[in-house]
PDB file of C-alpha atoms in Angstrom:
ATOM      1  CA  MET A 239     -96.077  78.162  94.228  1.00  0.00           C
ATOM      2  CA  GLY A 240     -97.011  74.783  93.568  1.00  0.00           C
ATOM      3  CA  LEU A 241    -100.603  75.915  93.765  1.00  0.00           C
ATOM      4  CA  TYR A 242     -99.330  78.442  91.070  1.00  0.00           C
ATOM      5  CA  ASP A 243     -97.727  75.856  89.013  1.00  0.00           C
ATOM      6  CA  THR A 244    -101.196  73.633  89.099  1.00  0.00           C
ATOM      7  CA  TYR A 245    -102.978  77.139  87.995  1.00  0.00           C
ATOM      8  CA  LEU A 246    -100.740  77.756  85.269  1.00  0.00           C
ATOM      9  CA  ARG A 247    -101.502  74.120  83.857  1.00  0.00           C
ATOM     10  CA  VAL A 248    -105.333  73.875  84.506  1.00  0.00           C
ATOM     11  CA  ARG A 249    -105.698  77.207  82.722  1.00  0.00           C
ATOM     12  CA  HIS A 250    -103.814  75.942  79.648  1.00  0.00           C
ATOM     13  CA  ARG A 251    -105.614  72.895  79.414  1.00  0.00           C
ATOM     14  CA  LEU A 252    -108.982  74.794  79.394  1.00  0.00           C
ATOM     15  CA  HIS A 253    -107.602  77.734  76.816  1.00  0.00           C
ATOM     16  CA  ASP A 254    -109.462  77.234  73.436  1.00  0.00           C
ATOM     17  CA  GLY A 255    -106.165  78.667  71.378  1.00  0.00           C
ATOM     18  CA  GLU A 256    -103.827  76.240  69.777  1.00  0.00           C
ATOM     19  CA  PRO A 257    -100.351  75.717  71.662  1.00  0.00           C
ATOM     20  CA  PRO A 258     -97.171  76.591  69.055  1.00  0.00           C
ATOM     21  CA  ALA A 259     -96.231  73.549  66.893  1.00  0.00           C
ATOM     22  CA  HIS A 260     -92.766  74.721  66.741  1.00  0.00           C
ATOM     23  CA  VAL A 261     -90.883  76.234  69.510  1.00  0.00           C
ATOM     24  CA  ALA A 262     -87.334  77.750  69.022  1.00  0.00           C
ATOM     25  CA  ILE A 263     -85.371  78.320  72.322  1.00  0.00           C
ATOM     26  CA  VAL A 264     -82.526  81.002  72.329  1.00  0.00           C
ATOM     27  CA  ILE A 265     -79.754  80.593  74.822  1.00  0.00           C
ATOM     28  CA  THR A 266     -76.375  82.153  74.953  1.00  0.00           C
ATOM     29  CA  GLU A 267     -72.826  80.356  75.809  1.00  0.00           C
ATOM     30  CA  ARG A 268     -72.822  82.142  79.403  1.00  0.00           C
ATOM     31  CA  ASP A 269     -76.018  80.269  80.292  1.00  0.00           C
ATOM     32  CA  LEU A 270     -74.935  76.845  79.235  1.00  0.00           C
ATOM     33  CA  LEU A 271     -71.664  77.476  81.395  1.00  0.00           C
ATOM     34  CA  ALA A 272     -73.937  77.964  84.050  1.00  0.00           C
ATOM     35  CA  ASP A 273     -74.390  74.970  87.014  1.00  0.00           C
ATOM     36  CA  GLY A 274     -77.207  72.627  86.042  1.00  0.00           C
ATOM     37  CA  ALA A 275     -77.670  74.164  82.500  1.00  0.00           C
ATOM     38  CA  PHE A 276     -77.764  71.272  80.929  1.00  0.00           C
ATOM     39  CA  ASP A 277     -80.549  69.971  82.823  1.00  0.00           C
ATOM     40  CA  THR A 278     -82.697  72.893  82.434  1.00  0.00           C
ATOM     41  CA  LEU A 279     -82.660  72.676  78.683  1.00  0.00           C
ATOM     42  CA  ALA A 280     -83.253  68.736  78.773  1.00  0.00           C
ATOM     43  CA  GLU A 281     -86.435  69.768  80.861  1.00  0.00           C
ATOM     44  CA  ALA A 282     -87.407  72.321  78.720  1.00  0.00           C
ATOM     45  CA  LEU A 283     -87.142  70.568  75.663  1.00  0.00           C
ATOM     46  CA  GLY A 284     -89.897  67.781  77.310  1.00  0.00           C
ATOM     47  CA  TRP A 285     -92.052  70.641  78.628  1.00  0.00           C
ATOM     48  CA  ALA A 286     -92.037  71.856  75.110  1.00  0.00           C
ATOM     49  CA  LEU A 287     -92.905  68.313  73.458  1.00  0.00           C
ATOM     50  CA  GLU A 288     -95.757  67.651  76.430  1.00  0.00           C
ATOM     51  CA  TYR A 289     -97.607  70.964  75.420  1.00  0.00           C
ATOM     52  CA  GLY A 290     -97.925  70.335  71.851  1.00  0.00           C
ATOM     53  CA  ALA A 291     -95.226  71.209  70.285  1.00  0.00           C
ATOM     54  CA  GLU A 292     -93.817  68.827  67.502  1.00  0.00           C
ATOM     55  CA  ARG A 293     -90.734  70.767  67.073  1.00  0.00           C
ATOM     56  CA  VAL A 294     -88.091  72.403  69.085  1.00  0.00           C
ATOM     57  CA  THR A 295     -84.992  74.518  67.641  1.00  0.00           C
ATOM     58  CA  VAL A 296     -82.361  75.395  70.334  1.00  0.00           C
ATOM     59  CA  SER A 297     -80.038  78.403  69.344  1.00  0.00           C
ATOM     60  CA  VAL A 298     -77.089  78.735  71.086  1.00  0.00           C
ATOM     61  CA  SER A 299     -75.317  82.032  70.768  1.00  0.00           C
ATOM     62  CA  VAL A 300     -71.557  82.129  71.137  1.00  0.00           C
ATOM     63  CA  LEU A 301     -69.303  85.099  71.578  1.00  0.00           C
ATOM     64  CA  ASP A 302     -66.072  83.296  72.201  1.00  0.00           C
ATOM     65  CA  GLU A 303     -66.027  80.834  69.517  1.00  0.00           C
ATOM     66  CA  SER A 304     -62.865  78.824  71.441  1.00  0.00           C
ATOM     67  CA  VAL A 305     -65.751  77.235  73.521  1.00  0.00           C
ATOM     68  CA  VAL A 306     -67.885  75.812  70.098  1.00  0.00           C
ATOM     69  CA  LEU A 307     -66.459  72.581  70.137  1.00  0.00           C
ATOM     70  CA  THR A 308     -66.846  71.951  73.899  1.00  0.00           C
ATOM     71  CA  LEU A 309     -70.469  72.979  73.842  1.00  0.00           C
ATOM     72  CA  THR A 310     -71.377  70.943  70.810  1.00  0.00           C
ATOM     73  CA  ARG A 311     -69.642  67.990  72.619  1.00  0.00           C
ATOM     74  CA  GLU A 312     -71.484  68.147  75.594  1.00  0.00           C
ATOM     75  CA  LEU A 313     -74.769  69.006  74.012  1.00  0.00           C
ATOM     76  CA  ARG A 314     -74.444  65.839  72.126  1.00  0.00           C
ATOM     77  CA  ARG A 315     -74.856  64.169  75.336  1.00  0.00           C
ATOM     78  CA  LEU A 316     -77.719  65.690  76.178  1.00  0.00           C
ATOM     79  CA  ASP A 317     -80.330  63.454  78.050  1.00  0.00           C
ATOM     80  CA  ALA A 318     -83.011  64.425  75.581  1.00  0.00           C
ATOM     81  CA  PRO A 319     -86.648  63.503  75.717  1.00  0.00           C
ATOM     82  CA  ALA A 320     -86.646  62.684  71.528  1.00  0.00           C
ATOM     83  CA  PRO A 321     -84.351  62.297  68.776  1.00  0.00           C
ATOM     84  CA  PHE A 322     -82.449  65.507  68.424  1.00  0.00           C
ATOM     85  CA  VAL A 323     -79.705  66.919  66.005  1.00  0.00           C
ATOM     86  CA  VAL A 324     -76.903  69.313  66.943  1.00  0.00           C
ATOM     87  CA  ARG A 325     -75.177  71.412  64.297  1.00  0.00           C
ATOM     88  CA  GLY A 326     -71.873  73.493  64.678  1.00  0.00           C
ATOM     89  CA  PRO A 327     -69.619  74.981  62.966  1.00  0.00           C
ATOM     90  CA  GLY A 328     -67.834  72.169  60.700  1.00  0.00           C
ATOM     91  CA  THR A 329     -64.014  72.120  59.426  1.00  0.00           C
ATOM     92  CA  ASP A 330     -64.475  73.866  55.847  1.00  0.00           C
ATOM     93  CA  GLY A 331     -67.167  76.729  58.051  1.00  0.00           C
ATOM     94  CA  THR A 332     -70.388  74.945  56.732  1.00  0.00           C
ATOM     95  CA  ALA A 333     -72.702  72.949  59.167  1.00  0.00           C
ATOM     96  CA  ASP A 334     -71.494  69.891  60.799  1.00  0.00           C
ATOM     97  CA  ALA A 335     -74.116  67.873  61.923  1.00  0.00           C
ATOM     98  CA  ASP A 336     -74.452  64.930  64.366  1.00  0.00           C
ATOM     99  CA  VAL A 337     -77.959  62.827  65.379  1.00  0.00           C
ATOM    100  CA  ARG A 338     -78.246  61.154  68.417  1.00  0.00           C
ATOM    101  CA  GLY A 339     -81.538  59.483  69.935  1.00  0.00           C
ATOM    102  CA  VAL A 340     -83.731  59.438  73.372  1.00  0.00           C
ATOM    103  CA  GLU A 341     -80.785  57.634  74.871  1.00  0.00           C
ATOM    104  CA  GLY A 342     -77.576  59.116  73.393  1.00  0.00           C
ATOM    105  CA  ASP A 343     -76.225  56.908  71.322  1.00  0.00           C
ATOM    106  CA  GLU A 344     -74.716  57.894  68.018  1.00  0.00           C
ATOM    107  CA  ALA A 345     -77.083  57.556  64.926  1.00  0.00           C
ATOM    108  CA  GLY A 346     -74.374  58.939  62.389  1.00  0.00           C
ATOM    109  CA  ASP A 347     -73.629  62.409  60.430  1.00  0.00           C
ATOM    110  CA  VAL A 348     -76.238  63.496  58.203  1.00  0.00           C
ATOM    111  CA  GLY A 349     -76.504  66.487  55.976  1.00  0.00           C
ATOM    112  CA  PRO A 350     -78.357  69.608  56.677  1.00  0.00           C
ATOM    113  CA  ALA A 351     -81.375  68.143  54.685  1.00  0.00           C
ATOM    114  CA  ASP A 352     -81.448  64.691  56.138  1.00  0.00           C
ATOM    115  CA  SER A 353     -82.233  64.557  59.029  1.00  0.00           C
ATOM    116  CA  ASP A 354     -86.028  65.297  60.590  1.00  0.00           C
ATOM    117  CA  ALA A 355     -85.503  64.824  63.804  1.00  0.00           C
ATOM    118  CA  PRO A 356     -88.041  66.889  66.140  1.00  0.00           C
ATOM    119  CA  ILE A 357     -85.492  68.645  68.117  1.00  0.00           C
ATOM    120  CA  ARG A 358     -82.516  70.728  66.241  1.00  0.00           C
ATOM    121  CA  VAL A 359     -80.045  72.548  68.263  1.00  0.00           C
ATOM    122  CA  THR A 360     -77.539  74.916  66.633  1.00  0.00           C
ATOM    123  CA  VAL A 361     -74.050  76.226  68.111  1.00  0.00           C
ATOM    124  CA  GLY A 362     -72.629  79.387  66.944  1.00  0.00           C
ATOM    125  CA  LEU A 363     -74.427  79.408  63.827  1.00  0.00           C
ATOM    126  CA  GLY A 364     -75.344  82.712  64.032  1.00  0.00           C
ATOM    127  CA  GLY A 365     -78.675  84.101  61.576  1.00  0.00           C
ATOM    128  CA  LYS A 366     -76.280  86.581  59.636  1.00  0.00           C
ATOM    129  CA  GLY A 367     -73.687  83.822  58.803  1.00  0.00           C
ATOM    130  CA  GLU A 368     -76.316  81.439  57.778  1.00  0.00           C
ATOM    131  CA  PHE A 369     -78.118  83.883  55.231  1.00  0.00           C
ATOM    132  CA  ALA A 370     -74.826  84.924  54.128  1.00  0.00           C
ATOM    133  CA  ALA A 371     -73.883  81.341  53.494  1.00  0.00           C
ATOM    134  CA  ALA A 372     -76.925  80.647  51.516  1.00  0.00           C
ATOM    135  CA  VAL A 373     -76.425  83.687  49.647  1.00  0.00           C
ATOM    136  CA  ARG A 374     -72.766  82.095  48.488  1.00  0.00           C
ATOM    137  CA  GLU A 375     -74.756  78.826  47.739  1.00  0.00           C
ATOM    138  CA  LEU A 376     -76.928  80.831  45.500  1.00  0.00           C
ATOM    139  CA  ALA A 377     -74.059  82.568  43.561  1.00  0.00           C
ATOM    140  CA  VAL A 378     -72.195  79.463  43.109  1.00  0.00           C
ATOM    141  CA  ASP A 379     -75.286  78.118  41.550  1.00  0.00           C
ATOM    142  CA  VAL A 380     -75.951  80.946  39.270  1.00  0.00           C
ATOM    143  CA  ASP A 381     -72.294  81.236  38.381  1.00  0.00           C
ATOM    144  CA  GLU A 382     -72.326  77.016  37.413  1.00  0.00           C
ATOM    145  CA  GLY A 383     -75.118  77.714  35.280  1.00  0.00           C
ATOM    146  CA  ASP A 384     -77.654  75.778  37.820  1.00  0.00           C
ATOM    147  CA  LEU A 385     -79.840  78.873  38.374  1.00  0.00           C
ATOM    148  CA  ASP A 386     -81.662  81.905  36.707  1.00  0.00           C
ATOM    149  CA  PRO A 387     -81.093  84.486  38.840  1.00  0.00           C
ATOM    150  CA  ALA A 388     -84.307  85.953  37.643  1.00  0.00           C
ATOM    151  CA  THR A 389     -86.203  82.911  39.193  1.00  0.00           C
ATOM    152  CA  ILE A 390     -84.596  83.210  42.608  1.00  0.00           C
ATOM    153  CA  ASP A 391     -87.515  83.325  45.232  1.00  0.00           C
ATOM    154  CA  ALA A 392     -87.971  82.497  48.895  1.00  0.00           C
ATOM    155  CA  ASP A 393     -87.845  79.032  48.471  1.00  0.00           C
ATOM    156  CA  ASP A 394     -84.660  78.825  47.061  1.00  0.00           C
ATOM    157  CA  VAL A 395     -83.297  80.753  49.925  1.00  0.00           C
ATOM    158  CA  ALA A 396     -85.074  78.879  52.559  1.00  0.00           C
ATOM    159  CA  ASP A 397     -84.196  75.401  50.908  1.00  0.00           C
ATOM    160  CA  ARG A 398     -80.175  76.246  51.652  1.00  0.00           C
ATOM    161  CA  LEU A 399     -80.279  77.424  55.102  1.00  0.00           C
ATOM    162  CA  VAL A 400     -79.364  74.871  57.810  1.00  0.00           C
ATOM    163  CA  PHE A 401     -82.628  74.710  59.343  1.00  0.00           C
ATOM    164  CA  PRO A 402     -85.453  76.237  57.483  1.00  0.00           C
ATOM    165  CA  GLU A 403     -88.277  75.415  59.034  1.00  0.00           C
ATOM    166  CA  GLU A 404     -89.892  78.736  60.861  1.00  0.00           C
ATOM    167  CA  PRO A 405     -90.685  78.676  64.382  1.00  0.00           C
ATOM    168  CA  ASP A 406     -94.422  79.838  65.413  1.00  0.00           C
ATOM    169  CA  LEU A 407     -92.654  81.115  68.976  1.00  0.00           C
ATOM    170  CA  VAL A 408     -89.378  82.281  69.837  1.00  0.00           C
ATOM    171  CA  ILE A 409     -88.532  82.274  73.506  1.00  0.00           C
ATOM    172  CA  LYS A 410     -85.774  84.587  74.691  1.00  0.00           C
ATOM    173  CA  THR A 411     -84.538  84.209  78.513  1.00  0.00           C
ATOM    174  CA  GLY A 412     -82.860  86.812  80.274  1.00  0.00           C
ATOM    175  CA  ALA A 413     -82.757  90.186  78.065  1.00  0.00           C
ATOM    176  CA  GLU A 414     -84.834  91.481  74.942  1.00  0.00           C
ATOM    177  CA  ARG A 415     -82.778  90.649  72.224  1.00  0.00           C
ATOM    178  CA  LEU A 416     -82.310  88.014  69.818  1.00  0.00           C
ATOM    179  CA  SER A 417     -78.920  87.425  69.944  1.00  0.00           C
ATOM    180  CA  ASP A 418     -78.358  87.112  66.097  1.00  0.00           C
ATOM    181  CA  PHE A 419     -80.849  84.117  65.962  1.00  0.00           C
ATOM    182  CA  ALA A 420     -82.701  82.837  62.619  1.00  0.00           C
ATOM    183  CA  ILE A 421     -83.170  86.154  60.773  1.00  0.00           C
ATOM    184  CA  TRP A 422     -84.939  84.775  58.108  1.00  0.00           C
ATOM    185  CA  GLN A 423     -86.979  82.049  59.514  1.00  0.00           C
ATOM    186  CA  SER A 424     -88.609  83.974  62.799  1.00  0.00           C
ATOM    187  CA  VAL A 425     -89.234  86.593  60.183  1.00  0.00           C
ATOM    188  CA  TYR A 426     -93.037  85.877  61.664  1.00  0.00           C
ATOM    189  CA  ALA A 427     -92.621  84.031  65.067  1.00  0.00           C
ATOM    190  CA  GLU A 428     -94.307  85.381  67.869  1.00  0.00           C
ATOM    191  CA  LEU A 429     -91.660  86.608  70.067  1.00  0.00           C
ATOM    192  CA  TYR A 430     -91.844  86.341  74.070  1.00  0.00           C
ATOM    193  CA  PHE A 431     -88.738  87.508  76.429  1.00  0.00           C
ATOM    194  CA  THR A 432     -88.497  87.236  79.996  1.00  0.00           C
ATOM    195  CA  ASP A 433     -86.198  88.764  82.173  1.00  0.00           C
ATOM    196  CA  VAL A 434     -86.234  85.263  83.812  1.00  0.00           C
ATOM    197  CA  ASN A 435     -82.369  84.072  83.663  1.00  0.00           C
ATOM    198  CA  TRP A 436     -81.836  80.446  81.576  1.00  0.00           C
ATOM    199  CA  ARG A 437     -80.365  79.163  85.412  1.00  0.00           C
ATOM    200  CA  ASP A 438     -83.844  80.145  87.114  1.00  0.00           C
ATOM    201  CA  PHE A 439     -86.016  79.313  84.132  1.00  0.00           C
ATOM    202  CA  ARG A 440     -88.977  76.510  85.209  1.00  0.00           C
ATOM    203  CA  ARG A 441     -91.859  74.712  83.843  1.00  0.00           C
ATOM    204  CA  ARG A 442     -94.574  77.917  84.954  1.00  0.00           C
ATOM    205  CA  ASP A 443     -92.064  80.500  82.808  1.00  0.00           C
ATOM    206  CA  TYR A 444     -92.701  78.278  79.789  1.00  0.00           C
ATOM    207  CA  LEU A 445     -96.054  78.082  80.374  1.00  0.00           C
ATOM    208  CA  ARG A 446     -96.279  81.849  80.851  1.00  0.00           C
ATOM    209  CA  ALA A 447     -94.600  81.927  77.277  1.00  0.00           C
ATOM    210  CA  VAL A 448     -97.241  79.233  75.883  1.00  0.00           C
ATOM    211  CA  LEU A 449    -100.480  81.064  77.507  1.00  0.00           C
ATOM    212  CA  ASP A 450     -98.777  84.390  76.056  1.00  0.00           C
ATOM    213  CA  PHE A 451     -98.679  83.087  72.598  1.00  0.00           C
ATOM    214  CA  GLN A 452    -102.320  81.694  72.683  1.00  0.00           C
ATOM    215  CA  GLU A 453    -103.490  84.658  73.693  1.00  0.00           C
ATOM    216  CA  ARG A 454    -102.568  86.710  70.298  1.00  0.00           C
ATOM    217  CA  GLN A 455    -103.878  87.295  67.265  1.00  0.00           C
ATOM    218  CA  ARG A 456    -100.857  86.134  64.997  1.00  0.00           C
ATOM    219  CA  ARG A 457    -100.911  88.254  61.673  1.00  0.00           C
ATOM    220  CA  PHE A 458     -97.988  86.941  59.860  1.00  0.00           C
ATOM    221  CA  GLY A 459     -96.562  90.361  58.568  1.00  0.00           C
ATOM    222  CA  ARG A 460    -100.144  91.474  58.044  1.00  0.00           C
TER     223      ARG A 460
END
């Protein structure tokens, strides 16, 4: 498999297509509970930055809410290759934020729009819930007279999302479903599904996703 890995790397370097600038990785709580899952995540973040990504968003889909705090705590200890922010549900139902650097040092709590960390992680913040929260904020602003409902546009919604940036490439391992990930943000993203489970995800699998992206003709809904 060493020769095949080398082939993929050379093919990537010679490819004319631009790599995705913003990569999103969708994983589940079961993925992270497997042995070595956090090490795999740290490596995958490194691969993404190595192969041209300027931003990486990780969405951890959670069915069992009792594990959210544990996963959030462990993710905040991640040995990531660049500064990152982890957001999980706060005590009031909104997003709670925490930034950590390359060395894992505490950098303090921040609001949803206060950090420009290149790596962003959400835990248990599903796309439906995120969109509903944005609508509630809009309703409050309208009720308080701060916003004219006739002027509400897509930017007003995006400004109220936890992570408003739109990914270029979304990678989902294990199954062909998004697991309630970034419904608004990923509407024009290229989706890449692999039947490789997260515990078996390797550099070659990431490169396959990038090469697949480079060979597509993006249409942005047209």
